[in-house]
Coordinates of N, CA and C in Angstrom, one line a residue:
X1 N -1.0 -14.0 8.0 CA -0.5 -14.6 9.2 C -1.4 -14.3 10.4
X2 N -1.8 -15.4 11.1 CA -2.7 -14.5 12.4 C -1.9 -14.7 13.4
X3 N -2.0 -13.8 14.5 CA -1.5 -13.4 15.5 C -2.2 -14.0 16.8
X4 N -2.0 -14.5 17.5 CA -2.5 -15.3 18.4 C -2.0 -14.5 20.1
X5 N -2.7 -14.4 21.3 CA -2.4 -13.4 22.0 C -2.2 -15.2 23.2
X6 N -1.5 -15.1 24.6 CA -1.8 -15.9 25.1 C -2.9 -16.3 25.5
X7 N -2.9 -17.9 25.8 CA -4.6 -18.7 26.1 C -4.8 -17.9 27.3
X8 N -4.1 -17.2 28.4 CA -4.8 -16.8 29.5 C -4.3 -15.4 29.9
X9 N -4.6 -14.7 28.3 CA -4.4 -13.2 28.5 C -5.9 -12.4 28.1
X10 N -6.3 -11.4 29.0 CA -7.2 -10.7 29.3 C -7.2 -9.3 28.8
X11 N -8.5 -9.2 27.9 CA -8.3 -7.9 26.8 C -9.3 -6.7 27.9
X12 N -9.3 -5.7 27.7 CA -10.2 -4.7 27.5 C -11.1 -4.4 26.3
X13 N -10.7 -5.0 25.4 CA -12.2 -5.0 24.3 C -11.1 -5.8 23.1
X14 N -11.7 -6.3 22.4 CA -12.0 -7.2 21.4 C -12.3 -6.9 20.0
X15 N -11.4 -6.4 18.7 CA -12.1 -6.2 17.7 C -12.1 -7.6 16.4
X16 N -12.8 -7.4 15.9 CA -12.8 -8.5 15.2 C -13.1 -7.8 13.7
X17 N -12.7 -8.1 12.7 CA -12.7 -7.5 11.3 C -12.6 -8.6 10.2
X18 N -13.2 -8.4 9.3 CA -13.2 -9.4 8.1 C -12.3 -9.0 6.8
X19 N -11.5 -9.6 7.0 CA -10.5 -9.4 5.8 C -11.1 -9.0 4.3
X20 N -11.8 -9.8 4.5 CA -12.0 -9.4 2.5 C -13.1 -8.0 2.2
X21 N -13.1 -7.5 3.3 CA -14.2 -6.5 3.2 C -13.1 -5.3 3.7
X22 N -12.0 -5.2 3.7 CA -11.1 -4.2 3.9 C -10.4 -3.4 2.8
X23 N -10.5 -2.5 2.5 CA -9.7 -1.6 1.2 C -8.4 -1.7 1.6
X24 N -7.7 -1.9 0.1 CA -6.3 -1.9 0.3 C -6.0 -0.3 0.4
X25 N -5.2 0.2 0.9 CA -4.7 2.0 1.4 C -3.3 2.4 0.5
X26 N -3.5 3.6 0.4 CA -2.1 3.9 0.1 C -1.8 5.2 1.2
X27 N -0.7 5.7 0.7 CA -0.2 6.8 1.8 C 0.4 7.3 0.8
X28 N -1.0 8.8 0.6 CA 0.1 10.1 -0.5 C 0.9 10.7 0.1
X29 N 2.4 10.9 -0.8 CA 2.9 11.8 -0.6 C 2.7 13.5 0.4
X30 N 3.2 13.8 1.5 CA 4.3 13.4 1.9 C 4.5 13.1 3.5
X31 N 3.6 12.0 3.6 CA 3.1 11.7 5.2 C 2.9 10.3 5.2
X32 N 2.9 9.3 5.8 CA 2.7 8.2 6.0 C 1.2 8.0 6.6
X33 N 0.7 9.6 7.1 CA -1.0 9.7 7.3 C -1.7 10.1 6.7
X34 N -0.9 10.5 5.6 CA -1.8 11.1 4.4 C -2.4 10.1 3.2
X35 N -3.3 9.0 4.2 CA -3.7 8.1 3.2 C -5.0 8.0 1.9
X36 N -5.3 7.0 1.3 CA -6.2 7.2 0.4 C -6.5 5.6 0.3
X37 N -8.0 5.2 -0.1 CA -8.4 3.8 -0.5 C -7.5 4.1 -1.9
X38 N -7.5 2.9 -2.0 CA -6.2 2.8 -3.5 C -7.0 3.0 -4.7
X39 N -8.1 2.4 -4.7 CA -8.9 3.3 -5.6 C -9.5 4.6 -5.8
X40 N -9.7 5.2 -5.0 CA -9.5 6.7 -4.6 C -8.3 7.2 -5.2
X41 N -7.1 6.7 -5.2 CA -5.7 7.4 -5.1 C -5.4 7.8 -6.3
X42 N -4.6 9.3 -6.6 CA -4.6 9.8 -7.9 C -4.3 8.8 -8.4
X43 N -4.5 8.8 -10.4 CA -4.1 7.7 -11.1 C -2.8 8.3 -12.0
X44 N -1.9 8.5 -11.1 CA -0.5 9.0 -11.5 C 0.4 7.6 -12.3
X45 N 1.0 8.2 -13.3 CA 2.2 7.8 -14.0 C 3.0 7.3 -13.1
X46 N 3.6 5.9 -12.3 CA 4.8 6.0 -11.7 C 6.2 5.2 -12.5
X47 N 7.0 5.8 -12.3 CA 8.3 5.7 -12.5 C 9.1 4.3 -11.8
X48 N 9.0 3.9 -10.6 CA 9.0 2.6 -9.9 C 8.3 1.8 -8.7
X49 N 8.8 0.9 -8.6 CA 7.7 0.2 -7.6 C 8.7 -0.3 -7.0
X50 N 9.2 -0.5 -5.3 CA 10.1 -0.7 -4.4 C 9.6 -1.8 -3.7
X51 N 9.8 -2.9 -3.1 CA 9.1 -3.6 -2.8 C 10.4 -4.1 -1.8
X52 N 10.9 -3.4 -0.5 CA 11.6 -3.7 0.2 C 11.7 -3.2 1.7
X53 N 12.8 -3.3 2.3 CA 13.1 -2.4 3.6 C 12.3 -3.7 4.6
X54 N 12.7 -3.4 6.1 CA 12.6 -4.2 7.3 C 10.9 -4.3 7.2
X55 N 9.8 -3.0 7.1 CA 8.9 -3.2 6.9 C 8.0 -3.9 5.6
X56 N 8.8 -3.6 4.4 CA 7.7 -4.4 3.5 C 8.6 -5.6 2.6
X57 N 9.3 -5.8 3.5 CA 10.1 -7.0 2.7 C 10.1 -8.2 3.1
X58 N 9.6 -8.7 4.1 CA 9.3 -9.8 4.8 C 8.7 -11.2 4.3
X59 N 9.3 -12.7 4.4 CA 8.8 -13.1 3.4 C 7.7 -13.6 3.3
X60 N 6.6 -12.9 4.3 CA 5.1 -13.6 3.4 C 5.1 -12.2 2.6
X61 N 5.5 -11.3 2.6 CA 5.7 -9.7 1.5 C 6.0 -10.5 0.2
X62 N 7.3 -10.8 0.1 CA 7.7 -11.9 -0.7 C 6.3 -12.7 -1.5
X63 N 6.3 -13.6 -0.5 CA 5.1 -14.2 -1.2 C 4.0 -13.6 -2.0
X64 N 3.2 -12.7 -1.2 CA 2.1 -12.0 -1.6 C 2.6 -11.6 -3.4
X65 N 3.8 -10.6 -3.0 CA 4.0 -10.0 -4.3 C 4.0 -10.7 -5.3
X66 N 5.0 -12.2 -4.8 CA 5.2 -13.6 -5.7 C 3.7 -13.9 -6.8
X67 N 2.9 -14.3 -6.2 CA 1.3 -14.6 -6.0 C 0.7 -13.4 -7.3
X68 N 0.8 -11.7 -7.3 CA 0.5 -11.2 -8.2 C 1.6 -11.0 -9.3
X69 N 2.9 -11.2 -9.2 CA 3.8 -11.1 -10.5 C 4.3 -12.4 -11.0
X70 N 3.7 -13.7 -10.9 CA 4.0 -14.8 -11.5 C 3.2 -15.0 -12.5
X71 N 3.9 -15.0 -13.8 CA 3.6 -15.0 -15.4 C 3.3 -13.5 -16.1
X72 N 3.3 -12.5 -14.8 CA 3.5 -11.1 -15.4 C 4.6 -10.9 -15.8
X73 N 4.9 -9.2 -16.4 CA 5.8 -8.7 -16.6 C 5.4 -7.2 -15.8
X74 N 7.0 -6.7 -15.1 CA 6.5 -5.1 -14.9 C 6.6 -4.0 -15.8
X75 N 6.2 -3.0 -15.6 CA 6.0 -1.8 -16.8 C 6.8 -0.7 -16.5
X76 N 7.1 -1.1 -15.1 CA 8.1 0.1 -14.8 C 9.0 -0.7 -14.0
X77 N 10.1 0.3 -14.0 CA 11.7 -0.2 -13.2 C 10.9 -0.4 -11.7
X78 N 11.3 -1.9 -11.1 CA 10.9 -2.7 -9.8 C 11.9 -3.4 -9.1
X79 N 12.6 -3.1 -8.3 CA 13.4 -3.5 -7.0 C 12.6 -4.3 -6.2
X80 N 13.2 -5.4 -5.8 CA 13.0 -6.3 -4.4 C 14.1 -6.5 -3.9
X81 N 14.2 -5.7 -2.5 CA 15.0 -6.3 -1.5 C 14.6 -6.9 -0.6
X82 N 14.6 -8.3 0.0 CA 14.5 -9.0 0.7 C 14.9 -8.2 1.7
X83 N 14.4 -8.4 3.3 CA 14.5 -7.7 4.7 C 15.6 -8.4 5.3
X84 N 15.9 -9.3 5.1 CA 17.2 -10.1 5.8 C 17.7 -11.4 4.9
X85 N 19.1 -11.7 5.0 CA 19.4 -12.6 4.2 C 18.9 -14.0 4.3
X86 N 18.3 -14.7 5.8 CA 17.4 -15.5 5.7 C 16.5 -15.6 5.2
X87 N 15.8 -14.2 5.1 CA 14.6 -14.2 3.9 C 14.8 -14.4 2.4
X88 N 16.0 -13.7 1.9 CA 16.9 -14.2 0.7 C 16.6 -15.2 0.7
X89 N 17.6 -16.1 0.8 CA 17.5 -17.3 1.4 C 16.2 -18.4 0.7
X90 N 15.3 -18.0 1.9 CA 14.4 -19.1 2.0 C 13.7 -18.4 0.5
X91 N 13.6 -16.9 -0.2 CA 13.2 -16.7 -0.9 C 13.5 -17.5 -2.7
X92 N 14.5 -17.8 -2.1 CA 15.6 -18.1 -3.8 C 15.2 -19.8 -3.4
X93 N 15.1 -20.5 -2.1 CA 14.9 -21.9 -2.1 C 13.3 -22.1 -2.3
X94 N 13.0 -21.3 -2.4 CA 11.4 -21.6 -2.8 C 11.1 -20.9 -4.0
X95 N 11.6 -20.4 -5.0 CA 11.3 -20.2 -6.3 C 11.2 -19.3 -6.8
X96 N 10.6 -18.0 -5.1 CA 10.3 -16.3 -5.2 C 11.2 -15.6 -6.3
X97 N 12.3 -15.3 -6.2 CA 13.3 -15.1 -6.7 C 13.5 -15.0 -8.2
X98 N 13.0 -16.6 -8.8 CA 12.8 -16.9 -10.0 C 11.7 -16.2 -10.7
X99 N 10.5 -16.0 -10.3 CA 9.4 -15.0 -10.1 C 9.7 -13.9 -10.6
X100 N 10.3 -13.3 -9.6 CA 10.8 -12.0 -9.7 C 11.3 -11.8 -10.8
X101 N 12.7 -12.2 -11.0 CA 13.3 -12.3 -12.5 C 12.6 -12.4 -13.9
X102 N 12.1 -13.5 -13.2 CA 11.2 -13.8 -14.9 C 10.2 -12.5 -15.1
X103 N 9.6 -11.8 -14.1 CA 9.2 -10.5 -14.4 C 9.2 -9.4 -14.7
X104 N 10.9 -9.3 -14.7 CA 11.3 -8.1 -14.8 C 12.1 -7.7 -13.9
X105 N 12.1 -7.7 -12.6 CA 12.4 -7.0 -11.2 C 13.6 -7.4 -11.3
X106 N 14.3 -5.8 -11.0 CA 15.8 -6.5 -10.2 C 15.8 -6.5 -8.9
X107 N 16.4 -7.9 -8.8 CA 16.0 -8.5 -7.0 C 17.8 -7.9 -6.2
X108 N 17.7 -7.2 -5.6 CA 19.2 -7.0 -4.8 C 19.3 -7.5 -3.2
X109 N 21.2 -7.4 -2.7 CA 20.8 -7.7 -1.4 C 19.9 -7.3 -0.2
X110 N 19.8 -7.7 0.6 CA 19.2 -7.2 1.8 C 20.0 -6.2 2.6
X111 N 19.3 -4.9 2.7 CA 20.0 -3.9 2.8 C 18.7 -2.7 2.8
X112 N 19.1 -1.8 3.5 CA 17.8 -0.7 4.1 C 18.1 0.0 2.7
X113 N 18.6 0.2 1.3 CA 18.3 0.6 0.2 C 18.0 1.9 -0.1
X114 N 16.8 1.9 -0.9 CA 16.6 3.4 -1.3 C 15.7 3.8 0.0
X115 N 15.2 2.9 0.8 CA 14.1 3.6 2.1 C 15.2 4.8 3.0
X116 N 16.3 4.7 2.9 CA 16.6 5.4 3.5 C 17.8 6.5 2.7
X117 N 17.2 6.1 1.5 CA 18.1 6.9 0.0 C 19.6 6.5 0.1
X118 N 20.2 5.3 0.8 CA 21.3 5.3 0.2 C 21.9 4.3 -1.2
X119 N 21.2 3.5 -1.3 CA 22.0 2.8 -3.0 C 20.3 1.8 -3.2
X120 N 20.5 1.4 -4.3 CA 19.8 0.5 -5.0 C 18.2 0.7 -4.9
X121 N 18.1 2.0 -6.3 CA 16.4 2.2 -6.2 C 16.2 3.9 -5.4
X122 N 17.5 4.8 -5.6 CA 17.1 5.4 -4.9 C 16.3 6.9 -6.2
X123 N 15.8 7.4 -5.4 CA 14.6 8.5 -7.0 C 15.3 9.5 -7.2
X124 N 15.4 10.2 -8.5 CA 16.2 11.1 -9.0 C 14.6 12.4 -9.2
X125 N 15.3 13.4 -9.5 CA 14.6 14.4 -9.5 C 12.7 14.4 -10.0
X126 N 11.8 14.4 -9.7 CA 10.4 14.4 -10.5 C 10.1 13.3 -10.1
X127 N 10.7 12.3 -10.0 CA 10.4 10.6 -10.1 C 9.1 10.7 -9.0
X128 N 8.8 9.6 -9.7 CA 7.1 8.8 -8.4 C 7.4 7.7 -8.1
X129 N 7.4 7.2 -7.4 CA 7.7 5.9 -6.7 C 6.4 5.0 -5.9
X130 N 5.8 4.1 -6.2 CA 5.1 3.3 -5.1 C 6.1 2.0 -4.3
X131 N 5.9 2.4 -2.8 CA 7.0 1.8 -2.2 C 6.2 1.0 -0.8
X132 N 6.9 0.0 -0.4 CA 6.8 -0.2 0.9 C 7.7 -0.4 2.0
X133 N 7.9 0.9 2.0 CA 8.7 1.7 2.8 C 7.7 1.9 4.1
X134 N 8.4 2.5 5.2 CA 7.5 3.0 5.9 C 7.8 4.7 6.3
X135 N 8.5 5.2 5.3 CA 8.2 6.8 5.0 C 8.2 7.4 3.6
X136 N 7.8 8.2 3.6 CA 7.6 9.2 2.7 C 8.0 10.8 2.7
X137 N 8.5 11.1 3.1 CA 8.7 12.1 3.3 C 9.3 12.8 2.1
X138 N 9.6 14.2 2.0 CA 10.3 14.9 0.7 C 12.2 14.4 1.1
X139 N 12.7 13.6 -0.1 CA 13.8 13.2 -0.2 C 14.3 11.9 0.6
X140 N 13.4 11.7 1.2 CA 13.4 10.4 2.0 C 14.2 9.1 1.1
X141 N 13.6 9.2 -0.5 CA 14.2 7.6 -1.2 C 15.5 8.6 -1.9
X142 N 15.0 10.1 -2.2 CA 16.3 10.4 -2.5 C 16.3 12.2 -3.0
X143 N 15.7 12.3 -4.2 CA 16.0 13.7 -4.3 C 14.6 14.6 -4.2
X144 N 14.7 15.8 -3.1 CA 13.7 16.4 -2.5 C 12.0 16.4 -3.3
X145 N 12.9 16.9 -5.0 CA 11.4 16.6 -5.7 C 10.9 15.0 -6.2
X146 N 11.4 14.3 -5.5 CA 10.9 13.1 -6.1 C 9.4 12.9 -5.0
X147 N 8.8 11.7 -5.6 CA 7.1 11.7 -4.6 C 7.1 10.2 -4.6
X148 N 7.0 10.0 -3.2 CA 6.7 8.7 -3.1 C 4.9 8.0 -2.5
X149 N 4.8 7.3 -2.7 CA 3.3 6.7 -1.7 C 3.8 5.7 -1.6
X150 N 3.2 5.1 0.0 CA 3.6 4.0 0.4 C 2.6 2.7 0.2
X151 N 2.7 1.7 0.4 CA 1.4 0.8 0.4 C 1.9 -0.5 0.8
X152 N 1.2 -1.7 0.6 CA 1.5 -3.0 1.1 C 1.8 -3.4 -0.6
X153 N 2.9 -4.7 0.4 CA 3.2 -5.2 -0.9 C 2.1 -5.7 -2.3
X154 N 1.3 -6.4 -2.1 CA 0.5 -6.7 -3.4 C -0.1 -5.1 -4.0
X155 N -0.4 -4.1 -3.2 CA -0.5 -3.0 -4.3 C 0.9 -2.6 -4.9
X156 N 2.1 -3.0 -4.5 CA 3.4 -2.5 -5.1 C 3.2 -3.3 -5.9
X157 N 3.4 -4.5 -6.2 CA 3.3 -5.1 -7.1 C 2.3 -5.3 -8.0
X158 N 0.8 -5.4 -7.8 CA 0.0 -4.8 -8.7 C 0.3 -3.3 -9.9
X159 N 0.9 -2.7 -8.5 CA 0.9 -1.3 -9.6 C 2.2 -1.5 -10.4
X160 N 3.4 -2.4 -9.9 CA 4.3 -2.5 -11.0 C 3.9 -3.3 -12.4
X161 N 2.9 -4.1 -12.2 CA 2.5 -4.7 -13.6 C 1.6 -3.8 -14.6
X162 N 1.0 -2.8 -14.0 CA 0.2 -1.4 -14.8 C 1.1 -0.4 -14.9
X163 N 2.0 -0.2 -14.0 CA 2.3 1.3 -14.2 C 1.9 2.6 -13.3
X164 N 0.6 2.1 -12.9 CA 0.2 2.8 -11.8 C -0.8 2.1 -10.8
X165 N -0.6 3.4 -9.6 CA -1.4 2.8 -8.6 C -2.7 2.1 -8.7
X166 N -2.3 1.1 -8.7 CA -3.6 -0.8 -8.8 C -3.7 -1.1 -7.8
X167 N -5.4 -1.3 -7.4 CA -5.5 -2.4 -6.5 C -5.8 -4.2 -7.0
X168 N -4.9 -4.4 -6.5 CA -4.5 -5.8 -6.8 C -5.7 -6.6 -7.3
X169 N -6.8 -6.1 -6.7 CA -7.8 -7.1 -6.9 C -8.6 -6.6 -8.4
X170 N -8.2 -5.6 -8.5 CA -8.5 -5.5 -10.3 C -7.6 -5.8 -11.7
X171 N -6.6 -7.0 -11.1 CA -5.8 -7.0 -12.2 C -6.4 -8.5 -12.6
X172 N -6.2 -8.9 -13.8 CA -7.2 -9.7 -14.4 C -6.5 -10.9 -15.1

């Protein structure tokens, strides 16, 4: 989505960046600054992939994820909570939904979820999680030793079709 500033607003500098020359990032455990290029990132075993909360649930998030799990299946336990019920919504009237399903994911309400460890996806003891959430912290999705990393939606969903942290653009 691009962001557009007003026709007669006045910057102090200007950056300009080319999308497709940008590494997708993750965020190890247990800092939201403790990041890594996703290929860089250990190549850990994960246990689920979260693909919800106000920050990564939004529905071009939706989409994106849509985009890498249509005609997949996932390899590990994957949640989608939609960020608001309009996004529900517009997600189930445009087919996202069905997506999801046919992939494996259990799609639930709109509801701040395991990001803030109270129901639906929340990690039991050891568990690894790739989420997009926007913390990580120890016990944050739920129990102290669980480990989360955060990332954008198409690496959550890349890595729920492997298993582990994928960048999207190597799945085939």
């Amino acid at each position: 989505t691009l962001v557009h500033g007003d026709t007669d607003a006045e910057y102090e500098k200007i950056y300009e960046y080319e999308g497709s020359e940008m590494e997708p990032l993750v965020a190890k455990p247990f800092s939201p600054e403790n990041i890594a290029i996703v290929r860089e990132a250990p190549s850990v075993e994960l246990d689920k992939s979260y693909i919800g909360s106000c920050t990564g649930a939004k529905y071009e998030d939706l989409e994106a994820a849509a985009k890498i799990l249509k005609g997949r299946t996932v390899k590990i336990r994957t949640e989608i909570l939609p960020a608001s019920i309009s996004i529900y919504k517009r997600a189930m009237e445009n087919g996202l939904l069905k997506i999801f399903l046919d992939a494996g994911v259990t799609v639930g309400p709109p509801t701040c979820g395991a990001c803030c460890g109270a129901h639906m996806g929340v990690l039991g003891k050891d568990e690894i999680c790739i989420s997009t959430t926007n913390r990580n912290f120890p016990g944050r999705m739920g129990h102290v030793d669980s480990q989360t990393y955060l990332s954008s939606p198409l690496v959550a969903a890349a890595s729920a079709v492997t298993g582990k942290i994928t960048d999207p653009r190597d799945l085939k």
